[in-house]
Amino acid sequence: MTYPRATLRLQLHHGFTFDDALAQLDYFAALGVSHLYLSPVTTAQPGSMHGYDTVDYGTVSAELGGEGALRRLAAKVHERGMGIVADFVPNHMGVGGSHNAWWLDILEWGRHSAFARHFDVDWHSPDPALRGKVLMPFLGGPYGEELAAGRIELKFDPEAARFYAQYGPHVCPICPTDYAALLQSANRADLDTLASAFQGLTTQPEDQARAAAGRDALRAFIERVGTDPLDFVLEAYSSADPVPRDRLHRLLERQHFRLAWWRTATDEINWRRFFDVTSLAGVRVERHDVFEAVHKLIFRLYADGVIDGLRIDHIDGLADPREYCERLRQRLTSLRATPPYIVVEKILAPTEALRDDWAVQGTTGYDFMNDVGALLHDARGAAPLAEAWSAIAGDDRPFGAYALEARGEMLSYYLAAELDHVTRALHRIAREQPATRDTTYASVHRAVASLATHFPIYRIYPVAGMRTTHDKPWFDAALEGARKALPRASLTALELVNAWLGGRSPDAANAPPANHGGGGKSARNAHANAGSHANAPLSHALIAQRTALALFSQLTAPLAAKATEDTACYRYGRLISRNEVGADPDDFSRSVEQFHAANKLRRQRHPYGLLATATHDHKRGEDVRARLAVLSEIAVDWSSTLRAWSTLNQPQRRGDITSTTGWAPGPGAEAMLYQTLVGVWPPELDPGDEAGVRELAERVAQWQLKALREAKLRTNWLTPDEAYESDCQAFLFDILSPQRRDGFLQALADFVARVAPAGVVNTLLQTVLRLASPGVPDLYQGTELWDFSLVDPDNRRPVDYAARAQALDRAAPATKLANWRDAHVKLATVHRLLELRKQAPELLREGEYLPLTVRGALAEHVIAFARHHGNAWAVVIGTRHAAGLLDGDLPLVAPERWEDTNVELPKALAQASLHDWLSDAAHHTPGNALALRDVLKALPVAVLSTEPRA
């Protein structure tokens, strides 16, 4: 199987299984994709709607149909010459509950569990109550209250012959070292005899085998007499009465876990999580044995030809992404003759590039989504929109200031335990040498916190314990920010931390240079020496430095994500179409030249990376963002509209409406709500359709609740203000109630009708650019029709594939423009360009990329480029910033409006005959230019090629 030419992302769960995907395979093939791109297929927590909470890496999810169903799907996929790219989650597993055998084993046996080193657990916590234990922060209230209420119970599993503590769905196995005492507590001779098998047990591996034999005897006993004798044991530890409850408490205190209130996790968790999600525990995939155990099933499926490539989730969570990717590629290459296809989920800063030494085909496409999204925005709208937002929010700071503030809050209130882990790792380094022994924990903590707060990207990627030249500018930026923010008394500790975080070799002289920036020749030498000494034992100092660097990188990555995407993007509302995963709202727009430069670099470096405009993680659907981008073209009018709507809906506000901030939803939240309503209003929805408006309101209410809690201003996930949330929802339903049919509802519908045609122009341009740019276009499930979705779970709603299959035909997209509201023009555009990619796969995937010059009256409203491979050519032309050019309802600039605007063609296309794959029109080029009045008279986009349709 070759690399994909186009992928289709499917979200699998118990409501859409492998067999359900198989039932739609005819449609997927007819649409023209080459690969199905599946969400994780390993066994996840029961009922999981996403699959990222894996509990068993060794089995295919039974809820999805099991391995048999996956193989059936794969066989039919391959019969059609298609392939499968599987999403894979090496960074974390689902914990809590009762289904992760690895996790349950470490709860049972502690640091002597066979799986103790599979997870990033700190067994040496400075807190005596956690030393040698795993914090289990899953209680709904304080431990004492939950114990007294009888919600923590001792139970017995007859099938496994295992005692365990249960709290709701959470199971914590009791260590067999306590089984003798448990069995003897019943005062029965038969159980006393069984207890002898567990007498004197330790947690050592050899005693674990003894415990297994004891369990066998206990199981045989139960099979003979039943479980009634065990009820006496459970009664002796019942939480219903004070004496047995105290006995249960003392039993729990002896275990290798500590049950705790969920709120303790922020400050005390002693194992690495995925971001701040306590139900997902970090996996130490950097260990060779863990790597093999985690990938065993995936390697077998790849070796058997069931899957053809991998999408690696959250690559930045791993200790060493570069080393992981290299090892993964080597293992996959050893299993099949064809080179493996690997893409990674990676968020890149505007000027950051994916590292060349990762041995992957590219990213999952957030970088392209940002590039094309910024292209749709008019730079001239940035200032007036910022001014309007400043007036609304009473805050004229740029987004970067919001993000910086959110970083500080996240470190203090949500990632405090993770910050502590980094600090302690660095403080241990300080204590190793006399010259730095007096460096205090608190001074290191301040330095690390300031560095992390000012870190401009997700993380760095050191090699052999040293920062590389690629890391240097990013780390130096954080260092400079920290130097300015910290008091002079903290600068000495900051320079030490700089050195210990890869600024110098751990074997160099103890005192670091006064102003060392890191990177440089020493880092390059460390990189060069890493390979030649790969099998040499590492020094204690190097191990300590590498550990600290990994912990620091595993702090800055979740900090960036939580502070930027999940906090600041819900606080800053200049124009929320730029508040997207992988985007920087301060990077408001991109010029045509900048877009071309990014595409040329993409072709040069990662021609097989994915091109996405919608994902399972997006905050707003691709067509929501395309429509909202239009507001940047009418910034002054939109600002006036915002003020008018705010005045109109003032009577519906809740709370203290005389206050500037005390009312619900509040000025910022209200402004972002109006943007959301403009973005998601369906083109066909009539304001008088009560059921339709109600359905929309319910979807927006779900978004609103998440947005308010993510913003963490007046409510949050940890301590929700339910009264405020209820008032916000009431405001939303009031302004969308039938009583507003002739007021706000009509005004909203009228405004949407005004901007929607220009939004459609943006959608078609975005669609064409995704399908014609260098790389592999990725379609998110169902978005071949309108994608007016919001953040999950809204963007994971069921897809009506029957409607899409019925709408799919061979007619040209241009024939469907007049009825654009049904979105068939978008579907036809996707279909036609996938057909072109199939007919000439190299042309649009890795063909030469040539920006074309546009001249004439409306040149600034056009983007054009050519693709060239062998004898095949394609010319891509699209309309941009069309809000002021459209007349009426049709998303098309009238031909005469283009006047003398034309696109200059490469000399090789002089005298050429070109077929427009989107209109089926033929164009002859007697000169070296194409007139836009001819090329764009049927659609706002055109893809002309020397390749005629077969």
Short mmCIF file of N, CA, C and O in Angstrom, two decimals, residues 557-642:
data_model
loop_
_atom_site.label_atom_id
_atom_site.label_comp_id
_atom_site.label_asym_id
_atom_site.label_seq_id
_atom_site.Cartn_x
_atom_site.Cartn_y
_atom_site.Cartn_z
N ALA A 557 4.33 21.47 27.85
CA ALA A 557 3.37 21.09 26.82
C ALA A 557 1.93 21.18 27.32
O ALA A 557 1.09 21.86 26.70
N PRO A 558 1.56 20.51 28.41
CA PRO A 558 0.18 20.67 28.90
C PRO A 558 -0.12 22.09 29.37
O PRO A 558 -1.26 22.54 29.25
N LEU A 559 0.89 22.78 29.87
CA LEU A 559 0.66 24.16 30.29
C LEU A 559 0.26 25.02 29.09
O LEU A 559 -0.68 25.82 29.17
N ALA A 560 0.97 24.86 27.98
CA ALA A 560 0.64 25.63 26.78
C ALA A 560 -0.77 25.30 26.30
O ALA A 560 -1.55 26.20 25.96
N ALA A 561 -1.10 24.03 26.29
CA ALA A 561 -2.41 23.63 25.79
C ALA A 561 -3.53 24.13 26.69
O ALA A 561 -4.52 24.71 26.23
N LYS A 562 -3.39 23.90 27.99
CA LYS A 562 -4.46 24.28 28.91
C LYS A 562 -4.60 25.79 29.04
O LYS A 562 -5.71 26.31 29.12
N ALA A 563 -3.47 26.49 29.04
CA ALA A 563 -3.54 27.94 29.22
C ALA A 563 -4.01 28.64 27.96
O ALA A 563 -4.80 29.59 28.01
N THR A 564 -3.55 28.17 26.81
CA THR A 564 -3.87 28.86 25.56
C THR A 564 -5.20 28.38 24.99
O THR A 564 -6.16 29.14 24.89
N GLU A 565 -5.26 27.11 24.63
CA GLU A 565 -6.45 26.59 23.95
C GLU A 565 -7.65 26.49 24.87
O GLU A 565 -8.78 26.77 24.46
N ASP A 566 -7.41 26.06 26.11
CA ASP A 566 -8.53 25.75 27.00
C ASP A 566 -8.80 26.82 28.05
O ASP A 566 -9.59 26.60 28.95
N THR A 567 -8.13 27.95 27.95
CA THR A 567 -8.43 29.05 28.87
C THR A 567 -8.48 30.37 28.11
O THR A 567 -9.54 30.98 27.94
N ALA A 568 -7.32 30.84 27.65
CA ALA A 568 -7.26 32.17 27.02
C ALA A 568 -8.15 32.26 25.78
O ALA A 568 -8.75 33.31 25.53
N CYS A 569 -8.25 31.19 25.00
CA CYS A 569 -9.09 31.23 23.80
C CYS A 569 -10.57 31.36 24.13
O CYS A 569 -11.38 31.69 23.27
N TYR A 570 -10.93 31.08 25.38
CA TYR A 570 -12.32 31.27 25.81
C TYR A 570 -12.50 32.59 26.57
O TYR A 570 -13.60 32.89 27.03
N ARG A 571 -11.43 33.37 26.70
CA ARG A 571 -11.52 34.67 27.35
C ARG A 571 -11.42 35.82 26.36
O ARG A 571 -11.99 36.88 26.59
N TYR A 572 -10.66 35.61 25.32
CA TYR A 572 -10.36 36.68 24.37
C TYR A 572 -11.27 36.55 23.16
O TYR A 572 -11.30 35.52 22.50
N GLY A 573 -12.02 37.61 22.86
CA GLY A 573 -13.06 37.47 21.85
C GLY A 573 -13.02 38.47 20.71
O GLY A 573 -14.08 38.84 20.21
N ARG A 574 -11.83 38.91 20.29
CA ARG A 574 -11.79 39.84 19.16
C ARG A 574 -12.54 39.24 17.97
O ARG A 574 -13.44 39.86 17.41
N LEU A 575 -12.16 38.03 17.56
CA LEU A 575 -12.88 37.30 16.52
C LEU A 575 -12.56 35.83 16.74
O LEU A 575 -11.45 35.38 16.49
N ILE A 576 -13.55 35.08 17.19
CA ILE A 576 -13.28 33.74 17.70
C ILE A 576 -12.99 32.72 16.61
O ILE A 576 -12.60 31.59 16.91
N SER A 577 -13.11 33.10 15.35
CA SER A 577 -12.69 32.19 14.29
C SER A 577 -11.19 31.99 14.29
O SER A 577 -10.68 31.04 13.68
N ARG A 578 -10.44 32.88 14.96
CA ARG A 578 -8.99 32.68 15.07
C ARG A 578 -8.61 32.04 16.41
O ARG A 578 -7.43 31.82 16.67
N ASN A 579 -9.61 31.76 17.24
CA ASN A 579 -9.35 31.09 18.53
C ASN A 579 -9.49 29.58 18.32
O ASN A 579 -10.47 28.97 18.74
N GLU A 580 -8.51 29.00 17.66
CA GLU A 580 -8.63 27.60 17.26
C GLU A 580 -7.39 26.83 17.68
O GLU A 580 -6.32 27.40 17.90
N VAL A 581 -7.54 25.52 17.79
CA VAL A 581 -6.41 24.66 18.10
C VAL A 581 -5.32 24.86 17.04
O VAL A 581 -5.59 24.80 15.84
N GLY A 582 -4.12 25.12 17.50
CA GLY A 582 -3.01 25.31 16.57
C GLY A 582 -2.88 26.72 16.02
O GLY A 582 -1.99 26.98 15.20
N ALA A 583 -3.74 27.63 16.43
CA ALA A 583 -3.70 29.00 15.93
C ALA A 583 -3.32 29.95 17.06
O ALA A 583 -3.47 29.64 18.24
N ASP A 584 -2.83 31.12 16.67
CA ASP A 584 -2.52 32.19 17.61
C ASP A 584 -3.42 33.37 17.24
O ASP A 584 -3.25 33.97 16.18
N PRO A 585 -4.39 33.73 18.09
CA PRO A 585 -5.30 34.83 17.74
C PRO A 585 -4.60 36.14 17.44
O PRO A 585 -5.15 36.99 16.73
N ASP A 586 -3.39 36.34 17.98
CA ASP A 586 -2.64 37.55 17.64
C ASP A 586 -2.12 37.49 16.21
O ASP A 586 -1.82 38.53 15.62
N ASP A 587 -1.98 36.31 15.67
CA ASP A 587 -1.60 36.12 14.27
C ASP A 587 -2.91 36.14 13.47
O ASP A 587 -3.40 35.11 13.01
N PHE A 588 -3.45 37.32 13.29
CA PHE A 588 -4.84 37.46 12.84
C PHE A 588 -5.04 37.02 11.40
O PHE A 588 -6.05 36.39 11.07
N SER A 589 -4.14 37.39 10.52
CA SER A 589 -4.35 37.10 9.10
C SER A 589 -3.02 36.80 8.42
O SER A 589 -1.95 37.14 8.93
N ARG A 590 -3.11 36.16 7.27
CA ARG A 590 -1.94 35.87 6.45
C ARG A 590 -2.18 36.41 5.05
O ARG A 590 -3.30 36.34 4.52
N SER A 591 -1.11 36.91 4.46
CA SER A 591 -1.20 37.39 3.09
C SER A 591 -1.12 36.20 2.13
O SER A 591 -0.73 35.09 2.52
N VAL A 592 -1.46 36.45 0.88
CA VAL A 592 -1.32 35.42 -0.14
C VAL A 592 0.12 34.96 -0.23
O VAL A 592 0.41 33.76 -0.35
N GLU A 593 1.05 35.90 -0.15
CA GLU A 593 2.46 35.56 -0.24
C GLU A 593 2.90 34.66 0.91
O GLU A 593 3.67 33.71 0.72
N GLN A 594 2.39 34.93 2.10
CA GLN A 594 2.74 34.09 3.25
C GLN A 594 2.16 32.69 3.10
O GLN A 594 2.79 31.70 3.46
N PHE A 595 0.94 32.61 2.56
CA PHE A 595 0.35 31.30 2.34
C PHE A 595 1.16 30.51 1.32
O PHE A 595 1.42 29.32 1.51
N HIS A 596 1.54 31.17 0.24
CA HIS A 596 2.37 30.49 -0.76
C HIS A 596 3.68 30.00 -0.14
O HIS A 596 4.12 28.87 -0.42
N ALA A 597 4.32 30.83 0.66
CA ALA A 597 5.59 30.44 1.26
C ALA A 597 5.43 29.20 2.14
O ALA A 597 6.28 28.29 2.13
N ALA A 598 4.34 29.15 2.91
CA ALA A 598 4.09 27.99 3.77
C ALA A 598 3.85 26.74 2.94
O ALA A 598 4.33 25.65 3.27
N ASN A 599 3.12 26.88 1.82
CA ASN A 599 2.86 25.72 0.97
C ASN A 599 4.13 25.23 0.29
O ASN A 599 4.33 24.02 0.14
N LYS A 600 4.99 26.14 -0.12
CA LYS A 600 6.24 25.74 -0.75
C LYS A 600 7.12 24.99 0.25
O LYS A 600 7.74 23.97 -0.09
N LEU A 601 7.14 25.47 1.47
CA LEU A 601 7.91 24.79 2.51
C LEU A 601 7.29 23.43 2.84
O LEU A 601 8.01 22.45 3.07
N ARG A 602 5.99 23.36 2.83
CA ARG A 602 5.29 22.11 3.09
C ARG A 602 5.65 21.06 2.04
O ARG A 602 5.92 19.89 2.36
N ARG A 603 5.66 21.47 0.78
CA ARG A 603 6.02 20.54 -0.29
C ARG A 603 7.47 20.09 -0.16
O ARG A 603 7.82 18.92 -0.38
N GLN A 604 8.33 20.99 0.23
CA GLN A 604 9.75 20.69 0.34
C GLN A 604 10.06 19.75 1.50
O GLN A 604 10.86 18.82 1.36
N ARG A 605 9.38 19.96 2.62
CA ARG A 605 9.76 19.22 3.83
C ARG A 605 8.83 18.06 4.16
O ARG A 605 9.28 17.02 4.61
N HIS A 606 7.53 18.24 3.98
CA HIS A 606 6.58 17.21 4.40
C HIS A 606 5.46 17.06 3.38
O HIS A 606 4.29 17.38 3.67
N PRO A 607 5.79 16.57 2.19
CA PRO A 607 4.76 16.47 1.14
C PRO A 607 3.68 15.43 1.42
O PRO A 607 2.69 15.38 0.70
N TYR A 608 3.87 14.60 2.47
CA TYR A 608 2.87 13.58 2.78
C TYR A 608 2.18 13.84 4.12
O TYR A 608 1.46 12.98 4.62
N GLY A 609 2.40 15.01 4.69
CA GLY A 609 1.69 15.36 5.91
C GLY A 609 0.22 15.61 5.62
O GLY A 609 -0.18 15.89 4.49
N LEU A 610 -0.61 15.52 6.66
CA LEU A 610 -2.05 15.73 6.48
C LEU A 610 -2.38 17.21 6.37
O LEU A 610 -1.72 18.07 6.98
N LEU A 611 -3.43 17.50 5.60
CA LEU A 611 -3.98 18.85 5.45
C LEU A 611 -5.39 18.82 6.01
O LEU A 611 -6.28 18.20 5.44
N ALA A 612 -5.58 19.46 7.15
CA ALA A 612 -6.89 19.42 7.82
C ALA A 612 -7.50 20.81 7.88
O ALA A 612 -6.80 21.81 7.98
N THR A 613 -8.82 20.86 7.82
CA THR A 613 -9.55 22.08 8.15
C THR A 613 -10.64 21.81 9.19
O THR A 613 -11.30 22.72 9.65
N ALA A 614 -10.80 20.54 9.54
CA ALA A 614 -11.72 20.15 10.61
C ALA A 614 -11.14 18.90 11.26
O ALA A 614 -10.59 18.04 10.58
N THR A 615 -11.26 18.81 12.59
CA THR A 615 -10.76 17.65 13.31
C THR A 615 -11.73 17.32 14.44
O THR A 615 -12.66 18.07 14.72
N HIS A 616 -11.47 16.19 15.11
CA HIS A 616 -12.30 15.83 16.26
C HIS A 616 -12.03 16.75 17.45
O HIS A 616 -12.77 16.71 18.44
N ASP A 617 -10.99 17.58 17.36
CA ASP A 617 -10.65 18.48 18.46
C ASP A 617 -10.94 19.94 18.15
O ASP A 617 -10.62 20.82 18.96
N HIS A 618 -11.48 20.24 16.98
CA HIS A 618 -11.66 21.66 16.66
C HIS A 618 -12.70 22.30 17.58
O HIS A 618 -13.61 21.65 18.06
N LYS A 619 -12.54 23.60 17.78
CA LYS A 619 -13.46 24.34 18.64
C LYS A 619 -14.68 24.83 17.87
O LYS A 619 -15.75 25.01 18.44
N ARG A 620 -14.47 25.06 16.58
CA ARG A 620 -15.57 25.48 15.71
C ARG A 620 -15.39 24.83 14.35
O ARG A 620 -14.27 24.75 13.84
N GLY A 621 -16.50 24.38 13.75
CA GLY A 621 -16.43 23.71 12.47
C GLY A 621 -15.84 24.58 11.39
O GLY A 621 -15.83 25.81 11.47
N GLU A 622 -15.35 23.93 10.34
CA GLU A 622 -14.66 24.66 9.28
C GLU A 622 -15.54 25.71 8.62
O GLU A 622 -15.05 26.77 8.21
N ASP A 623 -16.82 25.45 8.54
CA ASP A 623 -17.71 26.43 7.90
C ASP A 623 -18.15 27.52 8.87
O ASP A 623 -18.52 28.62 8.44
N VAL A 624 -18.11 27.23 10.17
CA VAL A 624 -18.32 28.29 11.16
C VAL A 624 -17.18 29.30 11.05
O VAL A 624 -17.41 30.52 10.98
N ARG A 625 -15.96 28.81 11.02
CA ARG A 625 -14.81 29.71 10.93
C ARG A 625 -14.80 30.48 9.61
O ARG A 625 -14.46 31.67 9.57
N ALA A 626 -15.18 29.80 8.53
CA ALA A 626 -15.20 30.47 7.22
C ALA A 626 -16.21 31.61 7.20
O ALA A 626 -15.95 32.68 6.64
N ARG A 627 -17.36 31.41 7.84
CA ARG A 627 -18.37 32.47 7.87
C ARG A 627 -17.94 33.61 8.78
O ARG A 627 -18.08 34.79 8.44
N LEU A 628 -17.40 33.26 9.97
CA LEU A 628 -16.99 34.31 10.90
C LEU A 628 -15.84 35.14 10.34
O LEU A 628 -15.69 36.32 10.69
N ALA A 629 -15.01 34.54 9.48
CA ALA A 629 -13.92 35.31 8.87
C ALA A 629 -14.45 36.49 8.08
O ALA A 629 -13.76 37.52 7.93
N VAL A 630 -15.67 36.39 7.59
CA VAL A 630 -16.28 37.48 6.83
C VAL A 630 -16.39 38.73 7.69
O VAL A 630 -16.31 39.86 7.19
N LEU A 631 -16.55 38.56 9.00
CA LEU A 631 -16.69 39.72 9.89
C LEU A 631 -15.44 40.58 9.88
O LEU A 631 -15.52 41.79 10.16
N SER A 632 -14.29 40.00 9.54
CA SER A 632 -13.08 40.81 9.45
C SER A 632 -13.13 41.77 8.27
O SER A 632 -12.41 42.77 8.24
N GLU A 633 -14.00 41.49 7.30
CA GLU A 633 -14.16 42.36 6.14
C GLU A 633 -15.16 43.47 6.40
O GLU A 633 -15.17 44.48 5.68
N ILE A 634 -16.01 43.29 7.37
CA ILE A 634 -17.03 44.30 7.68
C ILE A 634 -16.94 44.66 9.16
O ILE A 634 -17.94 44.73 9.86
N ALA A 635 -15.73 44.88 9.61
CA ALA A 635 -15.46 45.03 11.05
C ALA A 635 -16.27 46.15 11.69
O ALA A 635 -16.80 46.00 12.80
N VAL A 636 -16.37 47.29 11.03
CA VAL A 636 -17.09 48.43 11.60
C VAL A 636 -18.58 48.11 11.70
O VAL A 636 -19.22 48.37 12.74
N ASP A 637 -19.14 47.55 10.64
CA ASP A 637 -20.56 47.18 10.66
C ASP A 637 -20.84 46.13 11.75
O ASP A 637 -21.86 46.20 12.44
N TRP A 638 -19.93 45.17 11.87
CA TRP A 638 -20.13 44.13 12.88
C TRP A 638 -20.06 44.73 14.29
O TRP A 638 -20.87 44.36 15.16
N SER A 639 -19.17 45.64 14.52
CA SER A 639 -19.08 46.27 15.83
C SER A 639 -20.37 47.01 16.17
O SER A 639 -20.85 46.96 17.32
N SER A 640 -20.94 47.67 15.20
CA SER A 640 -22.22 48.35 15.41
C SER A 640 -23.32 47.35 15.70
O SER A 640 -24.19 47.58 16.56
N THR A 641 -23.30 46.24 14.97
CA THR A 641 -24.30 45.19 15.19
C THR A 641 -24.20 44.62 16.59
O THR A 641 -25.22 44.40 17.26
N LEU A 642 -22.98 44.40 17.05
CA LEU A 642 -22.79 43.89 18.41
C LEU A 642 -23.42 44.83 19.44
O LEU A 642 -24.12 44.39 20.37
#
